[in-house]
mmCIF file of C-alpha atoms in Angstrom:
data_model
loop_
_atom_site.group_PDB
_atom_site.id
_atom_site.type_symbol
_atom_site.label_atom_id
_atom_site.label_comp_id
_atom_site.label_asym_id
_atom_site.label_seq_id
_atom_site.Cartn_x
_atom_site.Cartn_y
_atom_site.Cartn_z
ATOM 1 C CA UNK D 1 -60.518 -32.326 -4.250
ATOM 2 C CA UNK D 2 -59.699 -30.163 -1.307
ATOM 3 C CA UNK D 3 -57.466 -32.790 0.406
ATOM 4 C CA UNK D 4 -55.265 -33.103 -2.741
ATOM 5 C CA UNK D 5 -54.891 -29.356 -3.248
ATOM 6 C CA UNK D 6 -53.108 -28.690 0.062
ATOM 7 C CA UNK D 7 -50.186 -31.145 -0.485
ATOM 8 C CA UNK D 8 -49.804 -29.947 -4.071
ATOM 9 C CA UNK D 9 -49.641 -26.310 -2.963
ATOM 10 C CA UNK D 10 -47.090 -27.196 -0.266
ATOM 11 C CA UNK D 11 -44.956 -29.073 -2.806
ATOM 12 C CA UNK D 12 -45.079 -26.118 -5.209
ATOM 13 C CA UNK D 13 -44.199 -23.718 -2.389
ATOM 14 C CA UNK D 14 -41.215 -25.790 -1.276
ATOM 15 C CA UNK D 15 -39.802 -26.204 -4.768
ATOM 16 C CA UNK D 16 -40.220 -22.502 -5.508
ATOM 17 C CA UNK D 17 -37.842 -21.641 -2.644
ATOM 18 C CA UNK D 18 -34.936 -23.781 -3.802
ATOM 19 C CA UNK D 19 -31.961 -21.896 -5.209
ATOM 20 C CA UNK D 20 -30.357 -22.944 -8.445
ATOM 21 C CA UNK D 21 -26.692 -22.515 -9.245
ATOM 22 C CA UNK D 22 -26.044 -20.262 -12.234
ATOM 23 C CA UNK D 23 -24.596 -21.955 -15.295
ATOM 24 C CA UNK D 24 -20.798 -22.121 -15.358
ATOM 25 C CA UNK D 25 -20.516 -20.036 -18.522
ATOM 26 C CA UNK D 26 -22.546 -17.215 -16.966
ATOM 27 C CA UNK D 27 -20.145 -16.787 -14.041
ATOM 28 C CA UNK D 28 -18.296 -13.483 -14.126
ATOM 29 C CA UNK D 29 -14.512 -13.726 -14.524
ATOM 30 C CA UNK D 30 -12.436 -12.870 -11.484
ATOM 31 C CA UNK D 31 -11.173 -9.281 -11.499
ATOM 32 C CA UNK D 32 -7.441 -8.841 -12.095
ATOM 33 C CA UNK D 33 -5.422 -8.504 -8.907
ATOM 34 C CA UNK D 34 -4.917 -4.900 -7.885
ATOM 35 C CA UNK D 35 -1.399 -3.564 -7.719
ATOM 36 C CA UNK D 36 -0.267 -3.648 -4.130
ATOM 37 C CA UNK D 37 0.894 -0.281 -2.835
ATOM 38 C CA UNK D 38 4.489 0.041 -1.743
ATOM 39 C CA UNK D 39 5.137 -0.548 1.922
ATOM 40 C CA UNK D 40 5.936 2.605 3.894
ATOM 41 C CA UNK D 41 9.680 2.966 4.238
ATOM 42 C CA UNK D 42 10.458 0.799 1.222
ATOM 43 C CA UNK D 43 11.624 3.736 -0.890
ATOM 44 C CA UNK D 44 15.389 3.360 -0.620
ATOM 45 C CA UNK D 45 17.760 5.231 -2.922
ATOM 46 C CA UNK D 46 21.052 3.991 -4.396
ATOM 47 C CA UNK D 47 22.796 4.436 -1.029
ATOM 48 C CA UNK D 48 20.010 2.751 0.946
ATOM 49 C CA UNK D 49 18.646 6.013 2.394
ATOM 50 C CA UNK D 50 14.901 6.061 3.094
ATOM 51 C CA UNK D 51 13.615 9.281 1.551
ATOM 52 C CA UNK D 52 10.136 9.064 3.102
ATOM 53 C CA UNK D 53 11.779 9.052 6.546
ATOM 54 C CA UNK D 54 13.725 12.212 5.673
ATOM 55 C CA UNK D 55 17.108 10.614 5.055
ATOM 56 C CA UNK D 56 19.508 11.815 2.343
ATOM 57 C CA UNK D 57 23.009 10.665 1.519
ATOM 58 C CA UNK D 58 25.818 12.835 2.879
ATOM 59 C CA UNK D 59 29.162 12.287 1.171
ATOM 60 C CA UNK D 60 31.185 13.899 3.949
ATOM 61 C CA UNK D 61 29.854 11.625 6.702
ATOM 62 C CA UNK D 62 29.499 8.619 4.416
ATOM 63 C CA UNK D 63 26.035 7.737 5.683
ATOM 64 C CA UNK D 64 22.356 8.593 5.445
ATOM 65 C CA UNK D 65 21.526 11.733 7.396
ATOM 66 C CA UNK D 66 18.432 13.740 8.182
ATOM 67 C CA UNK D 67 19.258 17.303 7.119
ATOM 68 C CA UNK D 68 17.664 19.012 10.132
ATOM 69 C CA UNK D 69 19.410 16.709 12.595
ATOM 70 C CA UNK D 70 22.786 17.168 10.905
ATOM 71 C CA UNK D 71 22.251 20.948 10.769
ATOM 72 C CA UNK D 72 21.622 21.025 14.515
ATOM 73 C CA UNK D 73 24.561 18.724 15.278
ATOM 74 C CA UNK D 74 27.075 20.498 13.015
ATOM 75 C CA UNK D 75 25.648 23.989 13.598
ATOM 76 C CA UNK D 76 24.750 25.118 10.087
ATOM 77 C CA UNK D 77 21.502 26.529 8.646
ATOM 78 C CA UNK D 78 18.638 24.103 8.214
ATOM 79 C CA UNK D 79 18.256 24.529 4.454
ATOM 80 C CA UNK D 80 18.743 22.351 1.411
ATOM 81 C CA UNK D 81 21.590 24.569 0.204
ATOM 82 C CA UNK D 82 23.440 24.415 3.529
ATOM 83 C CA UNK D 83 22.997 20.635 3.723
ATOM 84 C CA UNK D 84 24.265 20.183 0.162
ATOM 85 C CA UNK D 85 27.196 22.495 0.862
ATOM 86 C CA UNK D 86 28.153 20.671 4.047
ATOM 87 C CA UNK D 87 27.843 17.223 2.528
ATOM 88 C CA UNK D 88 30.033 18.180 -0.430
ATOM 89 C CA UNK D 89 32.662 20.145 1.541
ATOM 90 C CA UNK D 90 32.521 19.609 5.297
ATOM 91 C CA UNK D 91 33.799 22.440 7.462
ATOM 92 C CA UNK D 92 36.271 20.698 9.733
#
């Protein structure tokens, strides 16, 4: 009886280690795709100015400007009020 027991135990041991695939109906559904975040710099306004880069539309120059750069170039205070005042009515 001993010679038959060893092959039977080996066969049981080998079959116990095999992996079974789960039934198809038990598989979890795929999660919904997550919303992709906006790319940096893709936040353009109606004039095409990139707000996250500090650009705002200036009517007097007709282009997107960074307020602090325009204030330094045109020699006015670096404030939102001064920028708005210059871009509405440029001091020529």
